[in-house]
Coordinates of C-alpha atoms in Angstrom, one line a residue:
I1024 CA 46.7 12.1 22.1
N1025 CA 48.7 10.6 19.2
I1026 CA 48.3 6.9 18.8
S1027 CA 50.7 4.7 16.7
V1028 CA 49.8 1.1 15.9
F1029 CA 52.6 -1.3 15.1
P1030 CA 51.0 -4.6 13.8
P1031 CA 53.3 -7.6 14.1
S1032 CA 54.5 -9.3 10.9
N1033 CA 52.2 -12.2 11.5
A1034 CA 49.1 -10.1 12.0
C1035 CA 46.0 -11.2 10.0
I1036 CA 45.3 -8.9 7.1
G1037 CA 41.9 -7.1 7.0
R1038 CA 39.9 -4.2 8.3
Y1039 CA 40.2 -3.3 12.0
I1040 CA 38.2 -1.0 14.1
L1041 CA 40.0 1.0 16.8
N1042 CA 37.9 1.7 19.9
M1043 CA 38.8 3.7 23.0
Q1044 CA 37.5 2.9 26.4
I1045 CA 37.4 5.7 29.0
T1046 CA 36.7 5.2 32.7
S1047 CA 35.9 8.2 34.8
C1048 CA 34.2 8.7 38.1
G1049 CA 33.1 5.0 38.1
H1050 CA 31.6 5.3 34.6
T1051 CA 33.0 3.6 31.4
Y1052 CA 32.5 5.1 28.0
Q1053 CA 33.3 3.5 24.6
R1054 CA 34.2 5.6 21.6
C1055 CA 35.1 4.5 18.1
L1056 CA 38.2 6.3 16.9
G1057 CA 38.0 4.9 13.3
D1058 CA 39.1 2.0 11.3
F1059 CA 42.3 0.9 9.6
Y1060 CA 43.6 -1.8 7.3
V1061 CA 46.4 -4.2 7.8
L1062 CA 48.0 -5.7 4.6
F1063 CA 51.0 -7.8 3.8
N1064 CA 54.1 -5.7 3.7
P1065 CA 56.9 -6.5 1.1
W1066 CA 59.0 -3.7 2.6
C1067 CA 59.2 -5.5 6.0
A1068 CA 62.0 -8.1 6.2
D1069 CA 60.0 -10.2 8.7
D1070 CA 57.0 -10.5 6.4
P1071 CA 56.6 -13.7 4.3
V1072 CA 56.1 -11.5 1.2
Y1073 CA 59.3 -9.5 1.7
M1074 CA 61.0 -8.4 -1.5
D1075 CA 64.4 -6.8 -1.1
N1076 CA 64.6 -5.1 -4.6
Q1077 CA 63.0 -1.6 -4.7
A1078 CA 62.6 -1.7 -8.5
H1079 CA 60.7 -5.0 -8.2
R1080 CA 58.5 -3.7 -5.4
E1081 CA 57.6 -0.7 -7.6
E1082 CA 56.7 -3.0 -10.5
Y1083 CA 55.0 -5.8 -8.7
I1084 CA 53.1 -3.9 -6.0
L1085 CA 52.8 -0.2 -7.0
N1086 CA 52.5 -0.3 -10.7
E1087 CA 48.8 -0.1 -11.8
H1088 CA 49.6 -0.5 -15.5
G1089 CA 50.4 -3.9 -17.0
I1090 CA 50.7 -5.6 -20.4
L1091 CA 49.1 -8.8 -21.5
Y1092 CA 51.0 -10.9 -24.1
E1093 CA 48.9 -12.9 -26.6
G1094 CA 49.2 -14.3 -30.1
V1095 CA 51.4 -17.2 -31.0
H1096 CA 55.1 -17.9 -30.2
K1097 CA 56.2 -16.7 -33.7
H1098 CA 54.0 -13.6 -33.5
I1099 CA 53.6 -12.2 -30.0
T1100 CA 51.0 -9.4 -29.7
S1101 CA 50.5 -7.2 -26.6
R1102 CA 47.8 -5.0 -25.2
P1103 CA 47.8 -2.8 -22.1
W1104 CA 45.8 -3.6 -19.0
H1105 CA 44.8 -1.4 -16.0
F1106 CA 45.2 -3.3 -12.7
G1107 CA 43.8 -0.4 -10.7
Q1108 CA 44.6 -1.8 -7.3
F1109 CA 44.6 1.7 -5.7
E1110 CA 41.2 2.8 -7.1
D1111 CA 38.5 3.8 -4.6
G1112 CA 36.7 0.8 -3.1
I1113 CA 38.9 -1.9 -4.6
L1114 CA 40.5 -2.8 -1.2
D1115 CA 37.0 -3.4 0.3
I1116 CA 36.1 -5.5 -2.7
C1117 CA 39.3 -7.6 -2.2
L1118 CA 38.5 -8.2 1.4
K1119 CA 34.9 -9.2 0.4
I1120 CA 36.5 -11.8 -1.9
L1121 CA 38.3 -13.3 1.2
D1122 CA 35.1 -13.3 3.1
M1123 CA 33.2 -15.1 0.4
G1124 CA 35.9 -17.6 -0.2
A1125 CA 36.8 -18.2 3.5
S1126 CA 35.1 -21.6 3.7
Y1127 CA 37.1 -23.0 0.7
H1128 CA 39.8 -24.5 3.0
H1129 CA 38.7 -23.9 6.5
G1130 CA 35.0 -24.5 6.8
S1131 CA 34.7 -21.5 9.2
D1132 CA 36.2 -18.1 9.3
R1133 CA 35.4 -17.2 12.9
D1134 CA 39.0 -16.7 14.0
H1135 CA 40.5 -15.4 10.7
C1136 CA 43.7 -17.3 11.7
W1137 CA 44.6 -18.2 8.1
R1138 CA 44.6 -14.6 6.9
N1139 CA 48.2 -14.0 8.1
D1140 CA 49.5 -16.7 5.7
P1141 CA 49.9 -15.6 2.0
V1142 CA 49.8 -19.3 0.9
H1143 CA 46.2 -19.7 2.2
V1144 CA 45.2 -16.3 1.1
S1145 CA 46.4 -16.9 -2.4
M1146 CA 44.6 -20.3 -2.5
V1147 CA 41.3 -18.6 -1.5
V1148 CA 41.8 -15.8 -4.1
N1149 CA 42.8 -18.3 -6.8
H1150 CA 39.6 -20.4 -6.1
M1151 CA 37.3 -17.3 -6.0
I1152 CA 38.4 -15.9 -9.4
S1153 CA 36.5 -18.5 -11.5
S1154 CA 36.2 -21.9 -9.6
H1155 CA 33.7 -21.0 -6.9
T1156 CA 30.3 -22.7 -7.5
T1157 CA 28.1 -19.6 -7.1
N1158 CA 30.1 -16.5 -6.2
S1159 CA 33.2 -16.7 -8.5
I1160 CA 34.3 -13.3 -9.9
M1161 CA 34.2 -14.3 -13.5
K1162 CA 32.9 -17.0 -15.8
I1163 CA 34.4 -18.4 -19.0
P1164 CA 31.9 -18.9 -21.8
E1165 CA 31.0 -22.5 -22.7
N1166 CA 31.7 -23.5 -26.3
N1167 CA 32.8 -19.9 -27.1
D1168 CA 29.2 -18.7 -26.7
Y1169 CA 29.1 -15.3 -25.0
L1170 CA 25.9 -13.8 -26.5
K1171 CA 24.5 -13.4 -22.9
G1172 CA 27.4 -11.4 -21.6
T1173 CA 30.4 -9.2 -22.5
K1174 CA 32.9 -10.3 -25.1
P1175 CA 35.9 -11.8 -23.2
F1176 CA 38.5 -9.7 -25.1
S1177 CA 36.7 -6.4 -24.7
W1178 CA 37.8 -5.7 -21.2
N1179 CA 40.7 -3.2 -20.6
G1180 CA 41.2 -3.5 -16.9
S1181 CA 40.3 -5.2 -13.6
V1182 CA 38.4 -2.4 -11.9
P1183 CA 35.1 -2.6 -13.9
I1184 CA 35.1 -6.4 -13.5
L1185 CA 35.5 -6.2 -9.7
Q1186 CA 33.0 -3.4 -9.4
Q1187 CA 30.4 -5.3 -11.5
W1188 CA 30.9 -8.4 -9.3
Y1189 CA 30.6 -6.5 -6.1
N1190 CA 27.6 -4.3 -7.1
G1191 CA 25.9 -7.4 -8.6
R1192 CA 25.6 -9.1 -5.3
C1193 CA 28.8 -11.2 -5.9
R1194 CA 27.4 -13.0 -8.9
P1195 CA 29.9 -14.0 -11.6
V1196 CA 30.7 -11.5 -14.4
R1197 CA 30.1 -12.8 -17.9
Y1198 CA 32.5 -13.3 -19.6
G1199 CA 36.3 -13.6 -19.4
Y1200 CA 39.3 -15.6 -20.6
C1201 CA 42.6 -16.7 -19.1
G1202 CA 44.2 -13.3 -19.6
S1203 CA 41.5 -11.4 -17.7
L1204 CA 41.3 -14.0 -15.0
A1205 CA 45.0 -13.8 -14.3
S1206 CA 45.0 -10.0 -14.5
V1207 CA 42.1 -9.7 -12.0
M1208 CA 43.9 -12.0 -9.6
C1209 CA 47.1 -9.9 -10.0
T1210 CA 45.0 -6.8 -9.0
V1211 CA 43.6 -8.5 -5.9
M1212 CA 47.0 -9.9 -4.8
R1213 CA 48.8 -6.5 -5.3
C1214 CA 46.0 -4.8 -3.5
L1215 CA 46.5 -7.1 -0.5
G1216 CA 50.3 -6.4 -0.5
I1217 CA 51.5 -9.6 -2.2
P1218 CA 53.9 -8.9 -5.2
S1219 CA 52.4 -10.5 -8.3
R1220 CA 52.7 -10.5 -12.1
V1221 CA 50.9 -12.1 -15.1
V1222 CA 52.8 -14.7 -17.1
T1223 CA 52.0 -16.0 -20.6
N1224 CA 53.0 -19.5 -21.7
F1225 CA 52.9 -20.2 -25.5
C1226 CA 52.0 -23.7 -26.8
F1227 CA 50.1 -24.7 -23.7
P1228 CA 48.9 -28.3 -23.7
C1229 CA 45.6 -29.3 -22.1
S1230 CA 45.3 -33.1 -22.1
I1231 CA 42.8 -35.2 -20.2
E1232 CA 44.2 -38.8 -20.6
N1233 CA 48.0 -38.4 -20.8
P1234 CA 49.5 -35.7 -18.5
L1235 CA 52.8 -35.6 -20.5
G1236 CA 51.4 -36.0 -24.0
I1237 CA 49.2 -33.9 -26.3
N1238 CA 47.6 -35.3 -29.4
E1239 CA 46.3 -33.4 -32.4
I1240 CA 44.4 -35.2 -35.2
F1241 CA 44.1 -34.0 -38.8
D1242 CA 42.3 -35.4 -41.8
C1243 CA 43.7 -35.8 -45.3
T1244 CA 42.8 -32.2 -46.3
G1245 CA 44.8 -30.9 -43.3
K1246 CA 41.8 -30.0 -41.3
N1247 CA 42.3 -30.0 -37.6
L1248 CA 39.7 -32.3 -36.1
C1249 CA 38.2 -31.6 -32.7
G1250 CA 39.6 -34.2 -30.2
K1251 CA 39.8 -34.5 -26.4
D1252 CA 43.2 -32.8 -26.2
K1253 CA 43.7 -29.1 -26.9
L1254 CA 46.9 -27.2 -27.7
W1255 CA 46.2 -23.7 -26.5
R1256 CA 48.1 -21.1 -28.5
Y1257 CA 48.8 -19.2 -25.3
H1258 CA 47.7 -19.3 -21.7
C1259 CA 48.0 -16.7 -18.9
W1260 CA 48.4 -17.4 -15.2
N1261 CA 49.6 -15.5 -12.2
E1262 CA 52.9 -15.6 -10.2
S1263 CA 53.1 -14.3 -6.6
W1264 CA 56.1 -13.7 -4.4
M1265 CA 56.2 -15.2 -0.9
A1266 CA 58.2 -17.4 1.4
R1267 CA 56.6 -20.8 1.8
R1268 CA 56.7 -21.7 5.5
D1269 CA 55.0 -25.0 4.6
L1270 CA 58.0 -25.8 2.5
N1271 CA 60.5 -24.5 5.1
Q1272 CA 61.5 -21.6 2.8
C1273 CA 63.3 -18.8 4.6
C1274 CA 63.3 -16.4 1.6
G1275 CA 60.6 -15.4 -0.8
D1276 CA 60.4 -16.9 -4.3
W1277 CA 57.8 -16.9 -7.2
Q1278 CA 54.8 -19.2 -6.8
C1279 CA 52.7 -20.2 -9.7
L1280 CA 48.9 -19.7 -9.4
D1281 CA 46.5 -20.5 -12.3
P1282 CA 43.0 -19.3 -11.7
T1283 CA 41.6 -20.7 -14.9
P1284 CA 39.6 -23.9 -14.3
L1285 CA 41.1 -26.6 -16.3
E1286 CA 40.6 -30.4 -16.6
T1287 CA 42.8 -32.1 -14.0
G1288 CA 41.4 -35.6 -14.0
R1289 CA 39.3 -34.8 -11.0
G1290 CA 37.1 -32.3 -12.8
L1291 CA 37.7 -28.6 -13.6
A1292 CA 39.9 -26.9 -11.0
C1293 CA 42.3 -24.1 -10.6
S1294 CA 46.0 -24.8 -9.7
G1295 CA 48.5 -23.7 -7.2
P1296 CA 50.3 -22.3 -5.4
T1297 CA 53.2 -24.2 -6.9
W1298 CA 56.8 -23.2 -6.3
V1299 CA 58.3 -22.4 -9.7
R1300 CA 61.6 -23.9 -8.9
S1301 CA 60.0 -27.2 -8.0
I1302 CA 58.6 -27.3 -11.5
R1303 CA 62.0 -26.8 -13.0
E1304 CA 63.6 -29.5 -10.8
G1305 CA 60.7 -32.0 -11.4
E1306 CA 60.2 -32.2 -7.6
L1307 CA 56.4 -32.8 -7.9
D1308 CA 55.8 -34.2 -4.4
L1309 CA 56.7 -30.9 -2.7
D1310 CA 53.7 -28.9 -3.7
Y1311 CA 50.1 -28.3 -4.6
D1312 CA 49.3 -29.4 -8.2
G1313 CA 53.0 -29.8 -9.1
H1314 CA 52.4 -32.5 -11.7
H1315 CA 49.7 -30.4 -13.4
M1316 CA 52.0 -27.4 -13.7
F1317 CA 55.0 -29.5 -14.8
S1318 CA 53.0 -31.1 -17.6
R1319 CA 51.9 -27.7 -18.9
V1320 CA 55.4 -26.7 -19.7
N1321 CA 56.9 -30.2 -20.6
S1322 CA 54.3 -32.2 -22.5
N1323 CA 55.3 -33.9 -25.8
Y1324 CA 53.3 -33.1 -28.9
V1325 CA 52.1 -36.0 -31.2
G1326 CA 50.4 -35.3 -34.5
W1327 CA 48.2 -37.9 -36.3
L1328 CA 46.6 -38.2 -39.7
S1329 CA 43.2 -39.8 -39.6
Q1330 CA 42.2 -41.6 -42.8
N1331 CA 38.7 -42.7 -44.0
N1332 CA 39.0 -46.2 -42.5
A1333 CA 39.6 -44.6 -39.0
K1334 CA 43.3 -45.6 -39.2
K1335 CA 45.6 -43.1 -37.6
T1336 CA 49.2 -42.5 -38.8
K1337 CA 52.0 -40.4 -37.4
F1338 CA 53.2 -37.9 -39.9
F1339 CA 56.7 -36.5 -40.4
C1340 CA 56.8 -33.0 -39.0
D1341 CA 59.0 -30.6 -37.0
T1342 CA 57.1 -29.6 -33.9
W1343 CA 57.5 -26.7 -31.5
P1344 CA 57.9 -28.2 -28.0
C1345 CA 55.2 -27.2 -25.5
G1346 CA 56.1 -24.6 -22.9
Q1347 CA 59.2 -23.4 -24.7
H1348 CA 58.4 -19.7 -24.4
L1349 CA 57.2 -18.1 -21.1
I1350 CA 57.2 -14.3 -20.8
T1351 CA 56.1 -11.5 -18.5
K1352 CA 56.4 -7.7 -18.5
S1353 CA 59.9 -6.5 -17.7
V1354 CA 60.6 -4.4 -14.6
G1355 CA 60.3 -0.7 -15.4
S1356 CA 59.9 -1.4 -19.2
E1357 CA 57.2 -1.9 -21.8
Q1358 CA 59.2 -4.9 -23.2
F1359 CA 58.7 -8.5 -22.2
E1360 CA 61.1 -10.6 -20.2
D1361 CA 61.7 -14.3 -21.1
I1362 CA 61.4 -16.3 -17.9
T1363 CA 61.4 -19.8 -19.6
G1364 CA 64.6 -20.6 -17.7
A1365 CA 62.9 -20.3 -14.4
Y1366 CA 60.5 -23.1 -15.3
K1367 CA 62.8 -25.5 -17.1
Y1368 CA 66.4 -26.1 -17.9
E1369 CA 67.6 -25.7 -21.5
L1370 CA 66.0 -28.3 -23.8
G1371 CA 68.1 -31.3 -24.2
S1372 CA 70.5 -30.5 -21.4
V1373 CA 71.5 -33.0 -18.8
K1374 CA 69.7 -31.2 -16.0
N1375 CA 66.6 -30.9 -18.2
K1376 CA 66.5 -34.6 -18.8
E1377 CA 67.2 -35.5 -15.1
A1378 CA 64.3 -33.2 -14.1
Y1379 CA 62.0 -34.8 -16.7
Y1380 CA 62.9 -38.4 -15.6
R1381 CA 62.3 -37.5 -12.0
A1382 CA 58.8 -36.0 -12.8
Y1383 CA 57.9 -38.9 -15.2
R1384 CA 58.4 -41.4 -12.4
R1385 CA 56.1 -39.5 -10.1
I1386 CA 53.4 -38.9 -12.7
H1387 CA 53.5 -42.5 -13.9
P1388 CA 53.8 -44.8 -10.9
G1389 CA 54.4 -47.8 -13.1
Y1390 CA 57.8 -46.3 -14.0
C1391 CA 58.9 -45.5 -10.4
N1392 CA 61.8 -48.0 -10.6
A1393 CA 62.5 -47.7 -14.4
S1394 CA 65.9 -46.7 -15.7
N1395 CA 66.5 -43.4 -17.6
C1396 CA 67.1 -45.4 -20.8
H1397 CA 63.8 -47.2 -20.4
I1398 CA 61.9 -43.9 -20.0
E1399 CA 63.8 -42.4 -23.0
R1400 CA 62.9 -45.4 -25.2
E1401 CA 59.2 -45.0 -24.2
L1402 CA 59.3 -41.3 -25.0
S1403 CA 61.0 -41.8 -28.4
S1404 CA 58.4 -44.3 -29.5
L1405 CA 55.7 -41.7 -29.0
K1406 CA 57.3 -38.8 -30.9
N1407 CA 56.7 -37.9 -34.5
P1408 CA 59.5 -38.5 -36.9
F1409 CA 61.3 -35.4 -38.1
L1410 CA 60.8 -34.1 -41.6
S1411 CA 64.5 -34.4 -42.4
D1412 CA 64.1 -38.2 -41.9
S1413 CA 61.9 -38.3 -45.0
G1414 CA 64.5 -36.5 -47.1
I1415 CA 62.4 -33.3 -47.3
N1416 CA 62.5 -30.0 -45.4
M1417 CA 59.5 -27.7 -45.4
R1418 CA 58.5 -24.4 -43.7
L1419 CA 55.9 -21.7 -44.2
K1420 CA 57.3 -18.2 -44.0
M1421 CA 55.2 -15.1 -43.7
A1422 CA 55.7 -12.6 -46.5
N1423 CA 53.7 -9.9 -44.8
C1424 CA 52.3 -9.0 -41.3
P1425 CA 48.6 -9.0 -42.2
M1426 CA 46.1 -6.6 -40.6
Y1427 CA 42.3 -7.1 -40.6
G1428 CA 41.2 -6.5 -44.2
E1429 CA 44.5 -7.4 -45.8
D1430 CA 45.4 -10.6 -47.8
V1431 CA 47.7 -13.1 -46.1
Q1432 CA 50.9 -13.7 -48.1
L1433 CA 53.1 -16.7 -47.4
H1434 CA 56.1 -18.5 -48.9
W1435 CA 56.0 -22.3 -48.8
V1436 CA 59.7 -23.4 -48.9
L1437 CA 60.5 -27.0 -49.8
E1438 CA 64.0 -28.5 -49.9
N1439 CA 64.9 -31.9 -51.3
L1440 CA 67.7 -33.4 -49.1
R1441 CA 68.3 -36.4 -51.3
S1442 CA 70.0 -37.0 -54.6
E1443 CA 66.9 -38.2 -56.5
N1444 CA 63.8 -36.6 -57.7
K1445 CA 60.8 -36.2 -55.5
N1446 CA 57.2 -36.1 -56.9
L1447 CA 54.6 -35.3 -54.2
K1448 CA 51.0 -34.2 -54.0
F1449 CA 50.0 -31.9 -51.2
N1450 CA 46.6 -30.8 -49.8
L1451 CA 46.5 -27.3 -48.3
C1452 CA 44.0 -25.7 -46.1
A1453 CA 43.4 -22.8 -43.7
Q1454 CA 41.2 -22.9 -40.6
I1455 CA 40.2 -20.6 -37.8
I1456 CA 41.6 -21.6 -34.4
T1457 CA 40.6 -20.1 -31.1
Y1458 CA 43.3 -19.2 -28.6
S1459 CA 42.3 -22.2 -26.6
G1460 CA 43.0 -24.6 -29.5
C1461 CA 39.4 -25.3 -30.6
P1462 CA 39.3 -25.8 -34.3
M1463 CA 36.6 -23.7 -36.1
D1464 CA 35.6 -23.3 -39.7
Q1465 CA 37.8 -24.6 -42.5
F1466 CA 37.5 -21.8 -45.1
W1467 CA 40.2 -22.5 -47.7
K1468 CA 41.4 -25.6 -49.5
D1469 CA 43.7 -26.3 -52.4
S1470 CA 45.9 -29.1 -53.8
V1471 CA 49.3 -28.8 -55.4
N1472 CA 51.6 -31.3 -57.2
V1473 CA 55.2 -30.6 -56.4
T1474 CA 58.3 -31.9 -58.2
L1475 CA 61.7 -31.4 -56.6
G1476 CA 65.0 -32.2 -58.4
P1477 CA 68.0 -33.5 -56.5
R1478 CA 68.9 -31.1 -53.7
E1479 CA 66.5 -28.5 -55.1
V1480 CA 65.0 -25.7 -53.0
K1481 CA 61.6 -24.4 -54.2
K1482 CA 59.6 -21.4 -53.0
I1483 CA 55.9 -21.5 -53.7
P1484 CA 53.9 -18.3 -53.0
L1485 CA 50.5 -18.7 -51.3
C1486 CA 47.8 -16.1 -50.9
I1487 CA 44.7 -16.2 -48.8
S1488 CA 42.5 -13.2 -49.5
Y1489 CA 40.4 -11.2 -46.9
S1490 CA 37.3 -12.2 -48.8
Q1491 CA 38.1 -15.8 -48.0
Y1492 CA 38.9 -15.5 -44.3
G1493 CA 37.0 -12.3 -43.3
P1494 CA 33.5 -13.9 -42.9
Y1495 CA 34.9 -16.5 -40.5
L1496 CA 37.5 -14.7 -38.3
C1497 CA 35.2 -12.9 -35.8
D1498 CA 36.8 -12.4 -32.4
H1499 CA 39.3 -15.2 -33.0
N1500 CA 42.2 -13.5 -34.8
I1501 CA 44.2 -16.7 -35.3
M1502 CA 44.2 -19.0 -38.3
K1503 CA 46.1 -22.2 -39.0
V1504 CA 47.6 -23.0 -42.5
V1505 CA 48.5 -26.6 -43.2
A1506 CA 50.1 -28.5 -46.0
V1507 CA 50.0 -32.3 -45.8
S1508 CA 51.1 -34.8 -48.4
D1509 CA 48.6 -37.3 -49.9
P1510 CA 48.9 -40.6 -48.0
E1511 CA 48.7 -42.5 -51.3
C1512 CA 52.2 -41.1 -52.2
G1513 CA 53.9 -42.9 -49.3
E1514 CA 55.2 -41.2 -46.2
V1515 CA 52.9 -38.5 -44.8
L1516 CA 54.6 -35.1 -44.5
M1517 CA 53.1 -32.1 -42.8
V1518 CA 54.0 -28.5 -42.2
S1519 CA 51.8 -25.9 -40.5
R1520 CA 51.8 -22.2 -39.4
D1521 CA 49.7 -20.3 -37.0
I1522 CA 49.0 -16.8 -38.3
V1523 CA 47.8 -13.8 -36.2
I1524 CA 45.6 -11.2 -38.0
N1525 CA 46.3 -7.8 -36.4
R1526 CA 43.4 -5.6 -35.6
P1527 CA 43.3 -1.9 -36.8
P1528 CA 44.9 0.5 -34.4
V1529 CA 43.0 3.1 -32.3
I1530 CA 44.9 6.4 -32.2
V1531 CA 44.9 8.4 -28.9
K1532 CA 46.2 12.0 -29.0
L1533 CA 46.2 14.3 -26.0
L1534 CA 45.2 17.9 -26.9
S1535 CA 46.2 19.4 -23.5
Q1536 CA 48.5 18.7 -20.7
P1537 CA 46.9 16.6 -17.9
R1538 CA 46.8 18.3 -14.5
L1539 CA 45.2 17.3 -11.3
K1540 CA 41.5 18.3 -11.1
V1541 CA 41.8 20.3 -14.3
P1542 CA 39.7 19.3 -17.4
C1543 CA 41.8 17.7 -20.1
T1544 CA 40.8 16.8 -23.7
A1545 CA 41.9 14.0 -26.0
E1546 CA 41.2 13.0 -29.6
I1547 CA 40.4 9.4 -30.3
S1548 CA 40.5 8.3 -34.0
F1549 CA 39.8 5.0 -35.8
C1550 CA 39.7 4.3 -39.5
N1551 CA 37.7 1.5 -41.1
P1552 CA 40.2 -0.4 -43.3
L1553 CA 37.7 -2.8 -44.9
Q1554 CA 36.0 -2.6 -48.3
E1555 CA 32.7 -2.9 -46.5
D1556 CA 30.7 -1.1 -43.7
M1557 CA 31.5 -1.8 -40.1
K1558 CA 28.2 -1.9 -38.1
N1559 CA 27.5 -1.5 -34.4
C1560 CA 30.7 0.3 -33.8
V1561 CA 31.5 1.1 -30.2
M1562 CA 34.5 2.8 -28.5
T1563 CA 35.2 2.1 -24.9
L1564 CA 37.5 4.4 -22.9
E1565 CA 39.1 3.7 -19.6
G1566 CA 41.9 5.1 -17.4
C1567 CA 42.8 4.7 -13.8
G1568 CA 42.9 8.2 -12.2
L1569 CA 41.2 9.6 -15.3
F1570 CA 37.7 8.0 -15.5
K1571 CA 35.6 6.9 -12.4
E1572 CA 34.0 4.3 -14.7
P1573 CA 34.5 3.3 -18.4
M1574 CA 33.1 5.7 -21.0
T1575 CA 31.2 4.1 -23.9
I1576 CA 30.8 6.0 -27.2
D1577 CA 28.4 4.7 -29.9
L1578 CA 29.8 5.3 -33.3
G1579 CA 27.0 3.6 -35.3
T1580 CA 28.1 2.5 -38.8
L1581 CA 31.4 3.3 -40.4
A1582 CA 31.6 3.2 -44.2
S1583 CA 34.7 1.8 -46.0
N1584 CA 37.8 3.8 -45.3
Q1585 CA 35.8 6.2 -43.2
Q1586 CA 37.7 7.7 -40.2
A1587 CA 35.9 8.3 -36.9
R1588 CA 37.2 11.1 -34.7
T1589 CA 35.9 11.7 -31.2
I1590 CA 36.9 14.5 -28.7
V1591 CA 36.6 13.4 -25.1
E1592 CA 37.0 15.5 -21.9
F1593 CA 38.1 14.1 -18.6
T1594 CA 39.4 15.4 -15.3
P1595 CA 42.3 13.6 -13.6
Y1596 CA 41.2 13.0 -10.0
R1597 CA 44.4 11.7 -8.4
L1598 CA 48.2 12.1 -8.9
G1599 CA 50.3 9.4 -10.5
S1600 CA 51.2 8.0 -13.9
H1601 CA 48.0 7.5 -15.9
R1602 CA 47.2 5.8 -19.2
L1603 CA 44.2 6.3 -21.4
L1604 CA 43.0 3.1 -23.0
A1605 CA 40.7 2.9 -26.0
N1606 CA 39.1 -0.3 -27.2
F1607 CA 37.1 -0.5 -30.5
G1608 CA 34.5 -3.1 -31.2
C1609 CA 32.0 -3.8 -34.0
H1610 CA 30.0 -6.6 -35.5
K1611 CA 33.2 -8.0 -37.0
F1612 CA 35.2 -8.2 -33.8

């Protein structure tokens, strides 16, 4: 007997058991024929996650290889990530996540009725990634302290994280960061049949008091002081494709889901799902957490100089608006796609202003009847004056693309826009900044007197040596260089630049052609570029379809300019496009 099962498009996803009942001669017998899984189906036109583009289905459902974008908006870095949604056991782990999070919205999971709705499924998964009280999949380290767990940036893929959570009795894995949280969520959603992708937003504001304003405070040396607000250099979240029946959508569209717990005014919480188009239109009443997601791509930056008497002064500066660069991996390509236009209209356009005014009235109830002009005047009073208003233009330009161990070379360009001389004194400094905007050690300071003739342009070279920044960089490969004028000289001018220090590359070379179930070898090499020893060196190898679990190689200590070469053997155990990832770690990073 051949049995075909045709689940309706509104069937609840999960694992089903198929039983057969036989009645013969007055006796009834039960026999279990096996089990099967029902998932969301983006190939089915009646399914709420239907996606009509085959290339998009291949990228957002079938592709196990992804790319995470990090760095700063002027220097975007990337690193590969293994989603591994088709690895053995991952589907059962994903269903376990739904079981553990079932009570989040519904109190009881006896009828499983919510499991046919991708909106509720996505909310449960979003909550379980890092917001569940006891059984969340991953934790973020408090105060950047991760000595009792794995370094957040050392993960290469989702599979080891999910396996460690499942095998550890569903206790949180220590530790992750926004990129790993969003990537693990992407794995779970793709595994359940919901098209998903990871998005990176550069210049991401995290403000507690003012949803549409972010404040950064500096002292007279240019040091960034630790305040309540944080300007994240980048932040990753997840987008999933579905038709929102609760919003009367008849066709699928991208929904924003942020699994990273952030301060929302009601405590730490994840956000979403939020219809991306409602963020662009400023229609914040339509959706879950719409005002939080809108503020994360539309906040205004305000910079302050704090003087000894606790007086704060706005300085002249040219700021990069928050949320002006959102990217994701392109379909069928290793390049990134700029999707900023999906979240907001072009800056300064009529539609952009209309959406902002609409959102402003919903976020600030006191302005619900205010005119556009009234709101615009309020916004203008909060902004920093432009550098050009002071008669001076400044910028910090990179003269090199520094790698770990190399000196940082910059050109400080100053232009006098007026027809009279300018005599100014500047304080300069460099400081380590975490990706989440936490200021760390200030390791370099200097002061310079600058004289500019009428309409003169001057270029001043700056050099920060590795011996100055190396002892402080650690895992945080971002530094901030600031030049701020002395307040005693009159108007306070400031220019700054975030700089990414690139890590040395790990070279992977295949020595034989990979074939299914046939041993294959590869050479992994790494060279210590520093003028000092690297201690506690470890190489971690991972690859979906290549390694059942990550392989760790202890390299010990590498002397200056020493090259480590390792030959590894592996046996591909399933067909498909595979990628071998190698991650290097030591006492420095």
